[in-house]
């Protein structure tokens, strides 16, 4: 696939990944509703500021800072979760996404555990997942932010291989990690 068709498929794949990683329900129309581990819509936020280390962080500002000087236009809120996720792209080249999630451990909700690899982004535990939605050329990195929070970086290259997307996702994850609150 090339051109606009691959771009659309990539966009849909990243939107599906963001929804899978943010534990959306299956509703159509409107905004996705986060669900609790029991599968019912969540009704309360974590109880204290220390439980929400990412509160007040803008995923778009964070992604824009991580990509500064690389020729990207300003990132935009993701259709999957406008409050916690942003996307940046260079049309015909690559699509990048960032999701900031309090209340989700870095290793939760892996769409395809058989293609996940544990490791680190700097000193933080992380998971690299190849083709999390089954789409070739897509890669995601989930970075631990304590307590029980994470930053998710996804990359899809057009054209490009999964390995190249993972190289790009790792590089962006390294830049994002520097902007995250320090582990406590």
Short mmCIF file of C-alpha atoms in Angstrom, two decimals:
data_model
loop_
_atom_site.label_atom_id
_atom_site.label_comp_id
_atom_site.label_asym_id
_atom_site.label_seq_id
_atom_site.Cartn_x
_atom_site.Cartn_y
_atom_site.Cartn_z
CA UNK A 1 0.00 0.00 0.00
CA UNK A 2 1.17 3.48 -0.71
CA UNK A 3 0.05 7.07 -0.43
CA UNK A 4 -3.27 8.09 1.11
CA UNK A 5 -4.57 4.52 1.49
CA UNK A 6 -1.59 3.42 3.63
CA UNK A 7 -1.85 6.66 5.60
CA UNK A 8 -5.51 5.98 6.35
CA UNK A 9 -4.82 2.35 7.29
CA UNK A 10 -1.97 3.51 9.53
CA UNK A 11 -4.21 6.15 11.13
CA UNK A 12 -6.92 3.56 11.79
CA UNK A 13 -4.30 1.14 13.17
CA UNK A 14 -2.91 3.77 15.56
CA UNK A 15 -6.44 4.75 16.64
CA UNK A 16 -7.23 1.09 17.32
CA UNK A 17 -3.96 0.74 19.26
CA UNK A 18 -4.74 3.82 21.34
CA UNK A 19 -8.20 2.45 22.10
CA UNK A 20 -6.83 -0.99 22.99
CA UNK A 21 -4.16 0.49 25.22
CA UNK A 22 -6.55 2.88 26.94
CA UNK A 23 -9.05 0.09 27.67
CA UNK A 24 -11.92 1.68 25.76
CA UNK A 25 -15.31 0.07 25.64
CA UNK A 26 -16.85 -0.87 22.30
CA UNK A 27 -19.26 2.05 22.03
CA UNK A 28 -19.67 3.77 18.69
CA UNK A 29 -20.07 7.52 18.38
CA UNK A 30 -19.05 10.08 20.95
CA UNK A 31 -15.98 9.64 23.07
CA UNK A 32 -14.65 6.28 24.24
CA UNK A 33 -15.37 5.41 27.86
CA UNK A 34 -12.51 4.02 29.96
CA UNK A 35 -13.37 0.75 31.64
CA UNK A 36 -12.26 -0.59 34.98
CA UNK A 37 -10.52 -3.97 35.33
CA UNK A 38 -13.96 -5.51 35.94
CA UNK A 39 -15.06 -4.34 32.47
CA UNK A 40 -17.57 -1.77 33.68
CA UNK A 41 -17.15 1.98 33.00
CA UNK A 42 -14.87 3.56 35.54
CA UNK A 43 -16.57 6.04 37.83
CA UNK A 44 -13.74 7.42 39.90
CA UNK A 45 -10.24 8.70 39.38
CA UNK A 46 -7.28 7.62 41.51
CA UNK A 47 -7.63 9.04 45.00
CA UNK A 48 -4.53 11.17 45.55
CA UNK A 49 -2.12 13.35 43.60
CA UNK A 50 0.64 10.79 44.26
CA UNK A 51 -1.54 8.21 42.46
CA UNK A 52 -1.65 10.44 39.39
CA UNK A 53 1.92 11.44 38.53
CA UNK A 54 0.89 12.32 34.96
CA UNK A 55 -1.95 14.66 36.03
CA UNK A 56 -1.50 18.05 34.48
CA UNK A 57 0.85 16.78 31.75
CA UNK A 58 -0.27 17.46 28.22
CA UNK A 59 0.42 14.58 25.83
CA UNK A 60 0.54 17.01 22.91
CA UNK A 61 3.03 19.37 24.57
CA UNK A 62 5.11 16.40 25.70
CA UNK A 63 5.16 14.86 22.22
CA UNK A 64 5.95 18.23 20.62
CA UNK A 65 8.88 18.72 23.03
CA UNK A 66 10.17 15.21 22.31
CA UNK A 67 10.03 15.90 18.56
CA UNK A 68 11.39 19.48 18.68
CA UNK A 69 13.67 20.32 15.77
CA UNK A 70 12.66 17.24 13.73
CA UNK A 71 10.32 19.02 11.29
CA UNK A 72 6.99 17.79 12.66
CA UNK A 73 3.91 20.00 12.63
CA UNK A 74 2.28 20.48 16.06
CA UNK A 75 0.71 17.27 17.36
CA UNK A 76 -3.06 16.95 17.62
CA UNK A 77 -5.31 15.18 20.14
CA UNK A 78 -6.07 11.60 19.15
CA UNK A 79 -9.62 10.69 18.23
CA UNK A 80 -9.36 7.67 20.55
CA UNK A 81 -8.71 9.68 23.75
CA UNK A 82 -8.42 13.43 23.23
CA UNK A 83 -7.52 14.15 26.86
CA UNK A 84 -4.66 11.64 27.18
CA UNK A 85 -3.41 10.89 23.65
CA UNK A 86 -1.83 12.88 20.83
CA UNK A 87 -0.61 12.12 17.34
CA UNK A 88 2.04 13.71 15.15
CA UNK A 89 2.79 12.85 11.58
CA UNK A 90 4.79 13.71 8.54
CA UNK A 91 2.40 12.73 5.74
CA UNK A 92 3.86 9.93 3.65
CA UNK A 93 6.65 9.32 6.17
CA UNK A 94 5.66 8.43 9.71
CA UNK A 95 2.91 8.61 12.27
CA UNK A 96 3.72 8.90 15.96
CA UNK A 97 1.46 8.71 18.98
CA UNK A 98 1.78 9.34 22.71
CA UNK A 99 -0.66 8.26 25.41
CA UNK A 100 -0.18 9.31 29.06
CA UNK A 101 -2.13 7.07 31.45
CA UNK A 102 -2.48 7.16 35.19
CA UNK A 103 -3.91 4.02 36.77
CA UNK A 104 -2.49 1.61 34.14
CA UNK A 105 0.65 -0.39 34.70
CA UNK A 106 3.19 -0.39 31.90
CA UNK A 107 2.60 -4.08 31.20
CA UNK A 108 -1.23 -4.06 31.19
CA UNK A 109 -3.53 -4.54 28.18
CA UNK A 110 -0.95 -5.83 25.74
CA UNK A 111 -2.90 -6.53 22.54
CA UNK A 112 -0.38 -9.13 21.34
CA UNK A 113 1.77 -10.50 24.22
CA UNK A 114 3.53 -12.97 21.91
CA UNK A 115 5.25 -10.04 20.20
CA UNK A 116 6.19 -8.18 23.40
CA UNK A 117 9.74 -7.77 24.68
CA UNK A 118 10.63 -6.51 28.15
CA UNK A 119 13.45 -4.06 28.64
CA UNK A 120 14.18 -0.51 29.74
CA UNK A 121 13.95 3.04 28.47
CA UNK A 122 16.82 4.59 30.36
CA UNK A 123 16.30 3.33 33.95
CA UNK A 124 12.55 2.74 33.62
CA UNK A 125 11.04 -0.66 32.91
CA UNK A 126 9.42 -0.83 29.49
CA UNK A 127 7.78 -3.16 27.00
CA UNK A 128 8.42 -3.05 23.27
CA UNK A 129 5.58 -4.52 21.25
CA UNK A 130 5.96 -5.34 17.58
CA UNK A 131 2.80 -5.06 15.46
CA UNK A 132 0.43 -4.67 18.45
CA UNK A 133 -2.63 -4.46 16.17
CA UNK A 134 -1.27 -6.98 13.67
CA UNK A 135 -0.26 -4.23 11.24
CA UNK A 136 3.21 -4.56 9.73
CA UNK A 137 5.32 -1.45 10.24
CA UNK A 138 3.76 -0.56 13.60
CA UNK A 139 5.55 -0.65 16.94
CA UNK A 140 4.77 0.55 20.48
CA UNK A 141 6.80 1.18 23.63
CA UNK A 142 5.14 1.28 27.06
CA UNK A 143 7.21 3.09 29.70
CA UNK A 144 6.65 2.64 33.45
CA UNK A 145 5.83 5.74 35.48
CA UNK A 146 5.36 4.91 39.16
CA UNK A 147 2.98 4.35 40.81
CA UNK A 148 1.01 2.30 38.29
CA UNK A 149 1.08 4.79 35.40
CA UNK A 150 2.59 4.65 31.94
CA UNK A 151 3.54 6.56 28.82
CA UNK A 152 2.88 4.77 25.53
CA UNK A 153 4.76 5.73 22.39
CA UNK A 154 3.69 4.27 19.05
CA UNK A 155 5.29 4.60 15.63
CA UNK A 156 4.24 3.59 12.15
CA UNK A 157 6.38 4.28 9.13
CA UNK A 158 5.10 4.76 5.61
CA UNK A 159 6.79 3.05 3.91
CA UNK A 160 8.73 1.11 6.46
CA UNK A 161 9.30 -2.14 8.24
CA UNK A 162 8.30 -3.13 11.75
CA UNK A 163 11.98 -3.07 12.76
CA UNK A 164 12.34 0.50 11.47
CA UNK A 165 9.15 1.51 13.31
CA UNK A 166 10.57 0.02 16.51
CA UNK A 167 13.82 1.95 16.07
CA UNK A 168 11.77 5.13 15.68
CA UNK A 169 9.47 4.30 18.63
CA UNK A 170 12.51 3.65 20.86
CA UNK A 171 14.10 6.96 19.88
CA UNK A 172 10.91 8.92 20.62
CA UNK A 173 10.43 6.96 23.87
CA UNK A 174 13.95 8.00 24.98
CA UNK A 175 13.06 11.67 24.38
CA UNK A 176 9.66 11.34 26.10
CA UNK A 177 11.22 9.59 29.12
CA UNK A 178 13.30 12.68 29.88
CA UNK A 179 10.07 14.71 30.19
CA UNK A 180 8.23 12.31 32.51
CA UNK A 181 7.97 12.79 36.28
CA UNK A 182 10.79 11.06 38.11
CA UNK A 183 9.94 7.69 39.68
CA UNK A 184 9.41 7.86 43.40
#
